[in-house]
CSV table of C-alpha atoms in Angstrom, one decimal:
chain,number,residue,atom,x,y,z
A,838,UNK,CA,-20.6,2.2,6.2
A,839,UNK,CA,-17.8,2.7,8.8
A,840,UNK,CA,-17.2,-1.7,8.8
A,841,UNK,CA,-17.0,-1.7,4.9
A,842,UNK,CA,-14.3,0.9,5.0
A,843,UNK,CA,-12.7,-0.6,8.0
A,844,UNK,CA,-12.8,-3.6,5.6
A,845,UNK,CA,-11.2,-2.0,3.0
A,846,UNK,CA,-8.8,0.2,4.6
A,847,UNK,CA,-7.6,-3.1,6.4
A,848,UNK,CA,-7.4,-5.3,2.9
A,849,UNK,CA,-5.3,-2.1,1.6
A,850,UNK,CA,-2.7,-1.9,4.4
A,851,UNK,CA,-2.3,-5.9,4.2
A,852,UNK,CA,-1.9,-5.4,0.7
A,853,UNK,CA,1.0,-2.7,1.1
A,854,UNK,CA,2.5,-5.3,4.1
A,855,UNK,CA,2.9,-7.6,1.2
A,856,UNK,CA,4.4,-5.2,-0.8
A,857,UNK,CA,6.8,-4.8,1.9
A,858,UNK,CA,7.9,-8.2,2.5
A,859,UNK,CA,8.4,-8.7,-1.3
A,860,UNK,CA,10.5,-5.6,-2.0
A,861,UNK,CA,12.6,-5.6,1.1
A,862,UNK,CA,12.8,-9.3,2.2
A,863,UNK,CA,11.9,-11.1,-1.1
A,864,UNK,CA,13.4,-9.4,-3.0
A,865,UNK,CA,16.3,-11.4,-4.5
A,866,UNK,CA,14.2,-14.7,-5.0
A,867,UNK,CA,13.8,-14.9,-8.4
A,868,UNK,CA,9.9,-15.3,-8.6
A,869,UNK,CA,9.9,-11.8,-6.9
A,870,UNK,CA,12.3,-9.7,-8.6
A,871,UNK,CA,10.7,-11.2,-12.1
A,872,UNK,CA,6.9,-10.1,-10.7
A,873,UNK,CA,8.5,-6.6,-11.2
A,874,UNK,CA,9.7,-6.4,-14.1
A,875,UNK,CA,13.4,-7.0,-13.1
A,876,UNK,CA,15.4,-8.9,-16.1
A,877,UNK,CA,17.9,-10.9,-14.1
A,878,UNK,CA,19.3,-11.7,-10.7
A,879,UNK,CA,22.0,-9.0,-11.1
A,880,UNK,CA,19.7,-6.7,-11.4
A,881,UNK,CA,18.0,-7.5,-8.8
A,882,UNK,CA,21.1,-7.7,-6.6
A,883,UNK,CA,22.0,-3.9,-7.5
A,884,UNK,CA,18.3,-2.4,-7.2
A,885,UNK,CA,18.1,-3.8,-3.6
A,886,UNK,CA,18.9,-1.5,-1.4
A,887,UNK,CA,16.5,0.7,-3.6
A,888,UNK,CA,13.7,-2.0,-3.2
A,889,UNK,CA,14.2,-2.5,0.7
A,890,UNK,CA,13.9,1.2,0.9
A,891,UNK,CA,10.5,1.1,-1.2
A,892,UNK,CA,9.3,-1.5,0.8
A,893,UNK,CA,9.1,0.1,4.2
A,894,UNK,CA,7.5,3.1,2.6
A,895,UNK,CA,4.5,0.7,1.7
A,896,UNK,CA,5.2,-0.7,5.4
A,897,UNK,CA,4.7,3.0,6.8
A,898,UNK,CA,1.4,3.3,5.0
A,899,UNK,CA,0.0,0.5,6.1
A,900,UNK,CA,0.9,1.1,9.6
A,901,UNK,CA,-0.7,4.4,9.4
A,902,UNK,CA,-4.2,3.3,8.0
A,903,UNK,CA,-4.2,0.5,10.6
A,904,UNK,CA,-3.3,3.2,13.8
A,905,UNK,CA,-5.6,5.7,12.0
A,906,UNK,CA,-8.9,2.7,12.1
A,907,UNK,CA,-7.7,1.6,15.8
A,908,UNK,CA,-7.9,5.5,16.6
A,909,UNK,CA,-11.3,5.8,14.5
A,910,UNK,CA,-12.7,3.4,16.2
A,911,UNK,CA,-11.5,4.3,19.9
A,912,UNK,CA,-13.0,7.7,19.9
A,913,UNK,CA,-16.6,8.7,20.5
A,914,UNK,CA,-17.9,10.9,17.0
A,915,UNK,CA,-16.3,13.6,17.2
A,916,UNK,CA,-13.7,13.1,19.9
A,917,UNK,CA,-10.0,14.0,19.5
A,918,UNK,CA,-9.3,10.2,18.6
A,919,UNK,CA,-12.1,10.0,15.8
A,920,UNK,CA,-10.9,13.1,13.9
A,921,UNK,CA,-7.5,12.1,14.3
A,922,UNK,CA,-8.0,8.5,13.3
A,923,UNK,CA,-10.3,10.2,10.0
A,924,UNK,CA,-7.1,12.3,9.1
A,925,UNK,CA,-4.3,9.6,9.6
A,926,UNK,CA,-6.7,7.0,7.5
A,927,UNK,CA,-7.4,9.3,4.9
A,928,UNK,CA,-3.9,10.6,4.5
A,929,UNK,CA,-2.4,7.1,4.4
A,930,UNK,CA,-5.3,5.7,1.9
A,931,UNK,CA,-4.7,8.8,-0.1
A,932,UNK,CA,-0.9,8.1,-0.1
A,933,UNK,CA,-1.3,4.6,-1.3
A,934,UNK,CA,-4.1,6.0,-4.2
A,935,UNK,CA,-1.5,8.7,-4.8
A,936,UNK,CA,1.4,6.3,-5.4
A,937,UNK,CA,-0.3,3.8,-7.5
A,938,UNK,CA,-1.3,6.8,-9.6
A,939,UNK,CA,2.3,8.1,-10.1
A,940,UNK,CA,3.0,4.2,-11.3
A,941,UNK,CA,0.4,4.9,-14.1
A,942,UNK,CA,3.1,7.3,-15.0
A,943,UNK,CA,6.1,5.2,-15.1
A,944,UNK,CA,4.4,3.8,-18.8
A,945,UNK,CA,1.7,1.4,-19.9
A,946,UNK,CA,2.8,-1.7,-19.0
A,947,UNK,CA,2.5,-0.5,-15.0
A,948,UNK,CA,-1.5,-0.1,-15.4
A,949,UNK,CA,-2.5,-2.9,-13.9
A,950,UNK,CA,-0.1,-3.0,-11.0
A,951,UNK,CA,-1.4,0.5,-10.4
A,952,UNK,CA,-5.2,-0.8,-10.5
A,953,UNK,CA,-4.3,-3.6,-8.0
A,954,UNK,CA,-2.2,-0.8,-5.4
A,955,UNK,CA,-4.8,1.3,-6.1
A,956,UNK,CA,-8.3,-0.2,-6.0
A,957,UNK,CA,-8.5,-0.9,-2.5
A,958,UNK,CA,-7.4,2.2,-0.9
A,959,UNK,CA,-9.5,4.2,-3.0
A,960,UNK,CA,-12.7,2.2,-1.9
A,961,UNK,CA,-11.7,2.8,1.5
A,962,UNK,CA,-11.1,6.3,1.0
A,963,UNK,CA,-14.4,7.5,-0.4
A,964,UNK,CA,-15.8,5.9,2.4
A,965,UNK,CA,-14.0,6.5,5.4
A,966,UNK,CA,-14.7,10.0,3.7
A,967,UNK,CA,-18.5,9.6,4.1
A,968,UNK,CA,-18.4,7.1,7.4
């Protein structure tokens, strides 16, 4: 069970790297900006010191579930490293589930965004929880 989560917290922080190159270096490039939901390339121009900001948040996630697995996966079961690499995995996975809920909130047409930031570090999460 502990590869399949490894797997899936791993395909989760790749998936928030992504994020991060798109909002804070992509983001002006039209086919970018358009993928969310931005009208026009003046727009764009003004939300991007918003977006770079966003994007090193999904950054941060990622390169806490990735230390979190290299610490989970250094440490004997129940040594210092493997709780620790538990905690910072589940918090980070949790974060990532959490955000991608509060998306669902910013209306309707966000829902499946939200399922595609979401999927993945919830299947990682229930189970790193039971690895």
């Amino acid at each position: 069970m502990a590869i399949v989560a490894t797997v899936f917290g791993s395909l989760a922080a790749l998936l928030h790297v992504y994020i991060f190159i798109m909002e804070s270096v992509q983001w002006t490039q039209p086919r970018v900006w358009r993928r969310f939901g931005v009208t026009d390339q003046a727009a764009a121009d003004t939300t991007k010191p918003m977006a770079y900001n966003q994007g090193f948040y999904n950054l941060f996630l990622a390169v806490g579930a990735v230390l979190g697995m290299v610490l989970f996966w250094a440490g004997d079961n129940g040594a210092a490293a493997d709780i620790a690499g538990r905690a910072l995995v589940l918090f980070s996975l949790g974060s990532m589930l959490a955000a991608s809920l509060v998306l669902v909130t910013s209306g309707r047409r966000y829902l499946r965004p939200a399922l595609v930031q979401g999927t993945l570090p919830l299947i990682g999460f229930v189970m790193f929880f039971f690895a």
